Amino acid sequence: SGCGGGEMAFNQLLRMSQWLRRLPTGQRTLVGKDALGNAYYEVKSSSGVSRVVEGAKGETEEDFDPSLLPAEWASWLNKRRQEPPTAEEIDQNRKILARTLQRAARLEEERRKELEAASGEDVKTLNEPRKSKQQKKSHASLGKDDFEPEPWTPS
């Protein structure tokens, strides 16, 4: 669906996690767990080292939602970072995100108040196209076949 290559990579990781459970524990190394209980492993094989996730509830490929993985762990799985994330790093990033969302909400509210003060109207109506009194009157008197566009001159 919407994620394209990223979703395909996660699906491959999930297929790997299905056989991961059957491997002897000596071939896989637990690297960490996230707050959701997902376990992250490095698996050594003759072709190299793979990184896989095992869902907290043993989800199958169809049931697992990769968008719920912490971004830091997703980056580690896809080898965009060498070291696995620490709990402190994830916590710090969540706090930054929360502050950013609070600031965005505050700015949006300030902007809404500015627009209301400038227009003297409720902001909800500002999103609708405005029609002048002349337009409202002329459109009301026109029939469906009587429409004539107004002249337009480039500015």
PDB file of C-alpha atoms in Angstrom:
ATOM      1  CA  SER A   1       0.000   0.000   0.000  1.00  0.00           C
ATOM      2  CA  GLY A   2       1.203   3.549   0.787  1.00  0.00           C
ATOM      3  CA  CYS A   3       4.704   2.932   2.168  1.00  0.00           C
ATOM      4  CA  GLY A   4       6.172   1.193  -0.883  1.00  0.00           C
ATOM      5  CA  GLY A   5       9.757   0.057  -0.367  1.00  0.00           C
ATOM      6  CA  GLY A   6       9.714   0.583   3.382  1.00  0.00           C
ATOM      7  CA  GLU A   7       6.679  -1.650   3.767  1.00  0.00           C
ATOM      8  CA  MET A   8       8.303  -4.322   1.603  1.00  0.00           C
ATOM      9  CA  ALA A   9      11.422  -4.242   3.783  1.00  0.00           C
ATOM     10  CA  PHE A  10       9.302  -4.638   6.922  1.00  0.00           C
ATOM     11  CA  ASN A  11       7.383  -7.525   5.357  1.00  0.00           C
ATOM     12  CA  GLN A  12      10.687  -9.257   4.636  1.00  0.00           C
ATOM     13  CA  LEU A  13      11.766  -8.661   8.217  1.00  0.00           C
ATOM     14  CA  LEU A  14       8.517 -10.125   9.477  1.00  0.00           C
ATOM     15  CA  ARG A  15       8.882 -13.242   7.325  1.00  0.00           C
ATOM     16  CA  MET A  16      12.362 -13.624   8.784  1.00  0.00           C
ATOM     17  CA  SER A  17      10.928 -13.326  12.297  1.00  0.00           C
ATOM     18  CA  GLN A  18       8.667 -16.305  11.608  1.00  0.00           C
ATOM     19  CA  TRP A  19      11.660 -18.598  11.081  1.00  0.00           C
ATOM     20  CA  LEU A  20      13.572 -16.736  13.784  1.00  0.00           C
ATOM     21  CA  ARG A  21      11.559 -18.487  16.488  1.00  0.00           C
ATOM     22  CA  ARG A  22      12.673 -21.866  15.133  1.00  0.00           C
ATOM     23  CA  LEU A  23      16.409 -21.043  15.199  1.00  0.00           C
ATOM     24  CA  PRO A  24      18.619 -22.297  17.994  1.00  0.00           C
ATOM     25  CA  THR A  25      19.182 -19.416  20.383  1.00  0.00           C
ATOM     26  CA  GLY A  26      22.943 -19.436  19.737  1.00  0.00           C
ATOM     27  CA  GLN A  27      22.414 -18.129  16.180  1.00  0.00           C
ATOM     28  CA  ARG A  28      20.489 -15.063  17.221  1.00  0.00           C
ATOM     29  CA  THR A  29      21.367 -12.303  19.642  1.00  0.00           C
ATOM     30  CA  LEU A  30      18.774 -10.202  21.420  1.00  0.00           C
ATOM     31  CA  VAL A  31      19.801  -6.587  20.911  1.00  0.00           C
ATOM     32  CA  GLY A  32      16.910  -4.895  22.696  1.00  0.00           C
ATOM     33  CA  LYS A  33      13.202  -4.499  23.279  1.00  0.00           C
ATOM     34  CA  ASP A  34      10.968  -1.488  22.798  1.00  0.00           C
ATOM     35  CA  ALA A  35       8.210  -0.184  25.091  1.00  0.00           C
ATOM     36  CA  LEU A  36       5.639  -2.184  23.092  1.00  0.00           C
ATOM     37  CA  GLY A  37       7.459  -5.434  23.867  1.00  0.00           C
ATOM     38  CA  ASN A  38       8.833  -6.056  20.356  1.00  0.00           C
ATOM     39  CA  ALA A  39      12.192  -7.837  20.457  1.00  0.00           C
ATOM     40  CA  TYR A  40      15.019  -6.880  18.093  1.00  0.00           C
ATOM     41  CA  TYR A  41      17.627  -9.441  17.083  1.00  0.00           C
ATOM     42  CA  GLU A  42      20.778  -9.786  15.056  1.00  0.00           C
ATOM     43  CA  VAL A  43      20.909 -13.119  13.262  1.00  0.00           C
ATOM     44  CA  LYS A  44      24.258 -14.434  12.056  1.00  0.00           C
ATOM     45  CA  SER A  45      24.359 -16.679   9.026  1.00  0.00           C
ATOM     46  CA  SER A  46      26.809 -17.624   6.291  1.00  0.00           C
ATOM     47  CA  SER A  47      25.550 -14.676   4.235  1.00  0.00           C
ATOM     48  CA  GLY A  48      26.170 -12.113   6.988  1.00  0.00           C
ATOM     49  CA  VAL A  49      24.249 -10.487   9.803  1.00  0.00           C
ATOM     50  CA  SER A  50      20.550  -9.712   9.491  1.00  0.00           C
ATOM     51  CA  ARG A  51      18.464  -7.558  11.774  1.00  0.00           C
ATOM     52  CA  VAL A  52      14.941  -8.692  12.569  1.00  0.00           C
ATOM     53  CA  VAL A  53      12.043  -7.835  14.846  1.00  0.00           C
ATOM     54  CA  GLU A  54       9.833 -10.309  16.637  1.00  0.00           C
ATOM     55  CA  GLY A  55       6.425  -8.830  17.436  1.00  0.00           C
ATOM     56  CA  ALA A  56       5.415  -8.672  21.094  1.00  0.00           C
ATOM     57  CA  LYS A  57       2.370 -10.852  20.475  1.00  0.00           C
ATOM     58  CA  GLY A  58       3.918 -13.079  17.829  1.00  0.00           C
ATOM     59  CA  GLU A  59       1.999 -11.215  15.131  1.00  0.00           C
ATOM     60  CA  THR A  60       1.934 -12.613  11.647  1.00  0.00           C
ATOM     61  CA  GLU A  61       2.964 -10.518   8.688  1.00  0.00           C
ATOM     62  CA  GLU A  62      -0.674  -9.556   8.004  1.00  0.00           C
ATOM     63  CA  ASP A  63      -1.352  -8.490  11.605  1.00  0.00           C
ATOM     64  CA  PHE A  64       1.828  -6.521  12.246  1.00  0.00           C
ATOM     65  CA  ASP A  65       1.774  -2.753  11.714  1.00  0.00           C
ATOM     66  CA  PRO A  66       5.339  -1.565  11.032  1.00  0.00           C
ATOM     67  CA  SER A  67       4.282   2.081  11.414  1.00  0.00           C
ATOM     68  CA  LEU A  68       3.959   1.420  15.155  1.00  0.00           C
ATOM     69  CA  LEU A  69       7.661   0.626  15.522  1.00  0.00           C
ATOM     70  CA  PRO A  70       9.655   3.426  17.116  1.00  0.00           C
ATOM     71  CA  ALA A  71      11.460   5.343  14.365  1.00  0.00           C
ATOM     72  CA  GLU A  72      14.801   4.743  16.059  1.00  0.00           C
ATOM     73  CA  TRP A  73      14.339   0.962  15.940  1.00  0.00           C
ATOM     74  CA  ALA A  74      13.045   1.087  12.354  1.00  0.00           C
ATOM     75  CA  SER A  75      16.237   2.935  11.389  1.00  0.00           C
ATOM     76  CA  TRP A  76      18.344   0.286  13.104  1.00  0.00           C
ATOM     77  CA  LEU A  77      16.440  -2.544  11.369  1.00  0.00           C
ATOM     78  CA  ASN A  78      16.998  -0.937   7.971  1.00  0.00           C
ATOM     79  CA  LYS A  79      20.689  -0.353   8.771  1.00  0.00           C
ATOM     80  CA  ARG A  80      20.410   3.427   8.574  1.00  0.00           C
ATOM     81  CA  ARG A  81      22.136   3.488  11.939  1.00  0.00           C
ATOM     82  CA  GLN A  82      24.847   1.216  13.309  1.00  0.00           C
ATOM     83  CA  GLU A  83      24.034   1.171  17.013  1.00  0.00           C
ATOM     84  CA  PRO A  84      20.631   0.202  18.447  1.00  0.00           C
ATOM     85  CA  PRO A  85      18.759   3.034  20.142  1.00  0.00           C
ATOM     86  CA  THR A  86      18.816   3.467  23.890  1.00  0.00           C
ATOM     87  CA  ALA A  87      15.689   3.861  26.011  1.00  0.00           C
ATOM     88  CA  GLU A  88      16.936   7.345  26.968  1.00  0.00           C
ATOM     89  CA  GLU A  89      17.239   8.375  23.309  1.00  0.00           C
ATOM     90  CA  ILE A  90      13.719   7.181  22.509  1.00  0.00           C
ATOM     91  CA  ASP A  91      12.344   8.928  25.607  1.00  0.00           C
ATOM     92  CA  GLN A  92      14.145  12.180  24.711  1.00  0.00           C
ATOM     93  CA  ASN A  93      12.778  12.051  21.140  1.00  0.00           C
ATOM     94  CA  ARG A  94       9.230  11.479  22.454  1.00  0.00           C
ATOM     95  CA  LYS A  95       9.561  14.526  24.714  1.00  0.00           C
ATOM     96  CA  ILE A  96      10.785  16.630  21.774  1.00  0.00           C
ATOM     97  CA  LEU A  97       7.837  15.432  19.676  1.00  0.00           C
ATOM     98  CA  ALA A  98       5.370  16.257  22.479  1.00  0.00           C
ATOM     99  CA  ARG A  99       6.812  19.784  22.840  1.00  0.00           C
ATOM    100  CA  THR A 100       6.670  20.279  19.063  1.00  0.00           C
ATOM    101  CA  LEU A 101       3.022  19.199  18.928  1.00  0.00           C
ATOM    102  CA  GLN A 102       2.162  21.521  21.840  1.00  0.00           C
ATOM    103  CA  ARG A 103       3.861  24.454  20.123  1.00  0.00           C
ATOM    104  CA  ALA A 104       2.072  23.688  16.845  1.00  0.00           C
ATOM    105  CA  ALA A 105      -1.300  23.582  18.616  1.00  0.00           C
ATOM    106  CA  ARG A 106      -0.536  26.884  20.375  1.00  0.00           C
ATOM    107  CA  LEU A 107       0.517  28.547  17.097  1.00  0.00           C
ATOM    108  CA  GLU A 108      -2.572  27.226  15.321  1.00  0.00           C
ATOM    109  CA  GLU A 109      -4.812  28.654  18.058  1.00  0.00           C
ATOM    110  CA  GLU A 110      -3.014  32.021  17.916  1.00  0.00           C
ATOM    111  CA  ARG A 111      -3.430  32.114  14.131  1.00  0.00           C
ATOM    112  CA  ARG A 112      -7.125  31.261  14.416  1.00  0.00           C
ATOM    113  CA  LYS A 113      -7.619  34.125  16.889  1.00  0.00           C
ATOM    114  CA  GLU A 114      -5.722  36.542  14.597  1.00  0.00           C
ATOM    115  CA  LEU A 115      -7.904  35.576  11.651  1.00  0.00           C
ATOM    116  CA  GLU A 116     -11.082  35.992  13.693  1.00  0.00           C
ATOM    117  CA  ALA A 117      -9.958  39.404  14.965  1.00  0.00           C
ATOM    118  CA  ALA A 118      -8.986  40.563  11.460  1.00  0.00           C
ATOM    119  CA  SER A 119     -12.174  39.413   9.795  1.00  0.00           C
ATOM    120  CA  GLY A 120     -14.689  39.852  12.563  1.00  0.00           C
ATOM    121  CA  GLU A 121     -16.001  36.394  11.601  1.00  0.00           C
ATOM    122  CA  ASP A 122     -15.766  32.971  13.119  1.00  0.00           C
ATOM    123  CA  VAL A 123     -12.790  31.155  11.570  1.00  0.00           C
ATOM    124  CA  LYS A 124     -14.968  28.201  10.606  1.00  0.00           C
ATOM    125  CA  THR A 125     -16.642  30.380   7.999  1.00  0.00           C
ATOM    126  CA  LEU A 126     -13.314  31.672   6.671  1.00  0.00           C
ATOM    127  CA  ASN A 127     -12.598  28.323   5.081  1.00  0.00           C
ATOM    128  CA  GLU A 128     -15.661  28.624   2.866  1.00  0.00           C
ATOM    129  CA  PRO A 129     -15.396  30.748  -0.291  1.00  0.00           C
ATOM    130  CA  ARG A 130     -16.785  34.226   0.284  1.00  0.00           C
ATOM    131  CA  LYS A 131     -19.337  35.803  -2.034  1.00  0.00           C
ATOM    132  CA  SER A 132     -20.034  39.488  -2.158  1.00  0.00           C
ATOM    133  CA  LYS A 133     -23.600  40.731  -1.696  1.00  0.00           C
ATOM    134  CA  GLN A 134     -23.633  41.519  -5.430  1.00  0.00           C
ATOM    135  CA  GLN A 135     -22.608  37.942  -6.296  1.00  0.00           C
ATOM    136  CA  LYS A 136     -25.170  36.440  -3.933  1.00  0.00           C
ATOM    137  CA  LYS A 137     -27.950  38.569  -5.412  1.00  0.00           C
ATOM    138  CA  SER A 138     -26.955  38.002  -9.060  1.00  0.00           C
ATOM    139  CA  HIS A 139     -26.508  34.240  -8.610  1.00  0.00           C
ATOM    140  CA  ALA A 140     -29.899  33.965  -6.945  1.00  0.00           C
ATOM    141  CA  SER A 141     -31.650  35.599  -9.890  1.00  0.00           C
ATOM    142  CA  LEU A 142     -29.886  33.542 -12.582  1.00  0.00           C
ATOM    143  CA  GLY A 143     -31.347  30.320 -13.914  1.00  0.00           C
ATOM    144  CA  LYS A 144     -29.164  27.296 -14.651  1.00  0.00           C
ATOM    145  CA  ASP A 145     -28.772  28.323 -18.328  1.00  0.00           C
ATOM    146  CA  ASP A 146     -28.292  32.040 -17.641  1.00  0.00           C
ATOM    147  CA  PHE A 147     -24.713  31.973 -16.334  1.00  0.00           C
ATOM    148  CA  GLU A 148     -22.396  34.578 -17.826  1.00  0.00           C
ATOM    149  CA  PRO A 149     -18.795  34.758 -16.583  1.00  0.00           C
ATOM    150  CA  GLU A 150     -17.517  38.127 -15.419  1.00  0.00           C
ATOM    151  CA  PRO A 151     -14.831  39.787 -17.558  1.00  0.00           C
ATOM    152  CA  TRP A 152     -11.294  39.060 -16.396  1.00  0.00           C
ATOM    153  CA  THR A 153      -8.220  41.239 -16.827  1.00  0.00           C
ATOM    154  CA  PRO A 154      -4.776  40.089 -15.759  1.00  0.00           C
ATOM    155  CA  SER A 155      -3.207  42.223 -13.033  1.00  0.00           C
TER     156      SER A 155
END
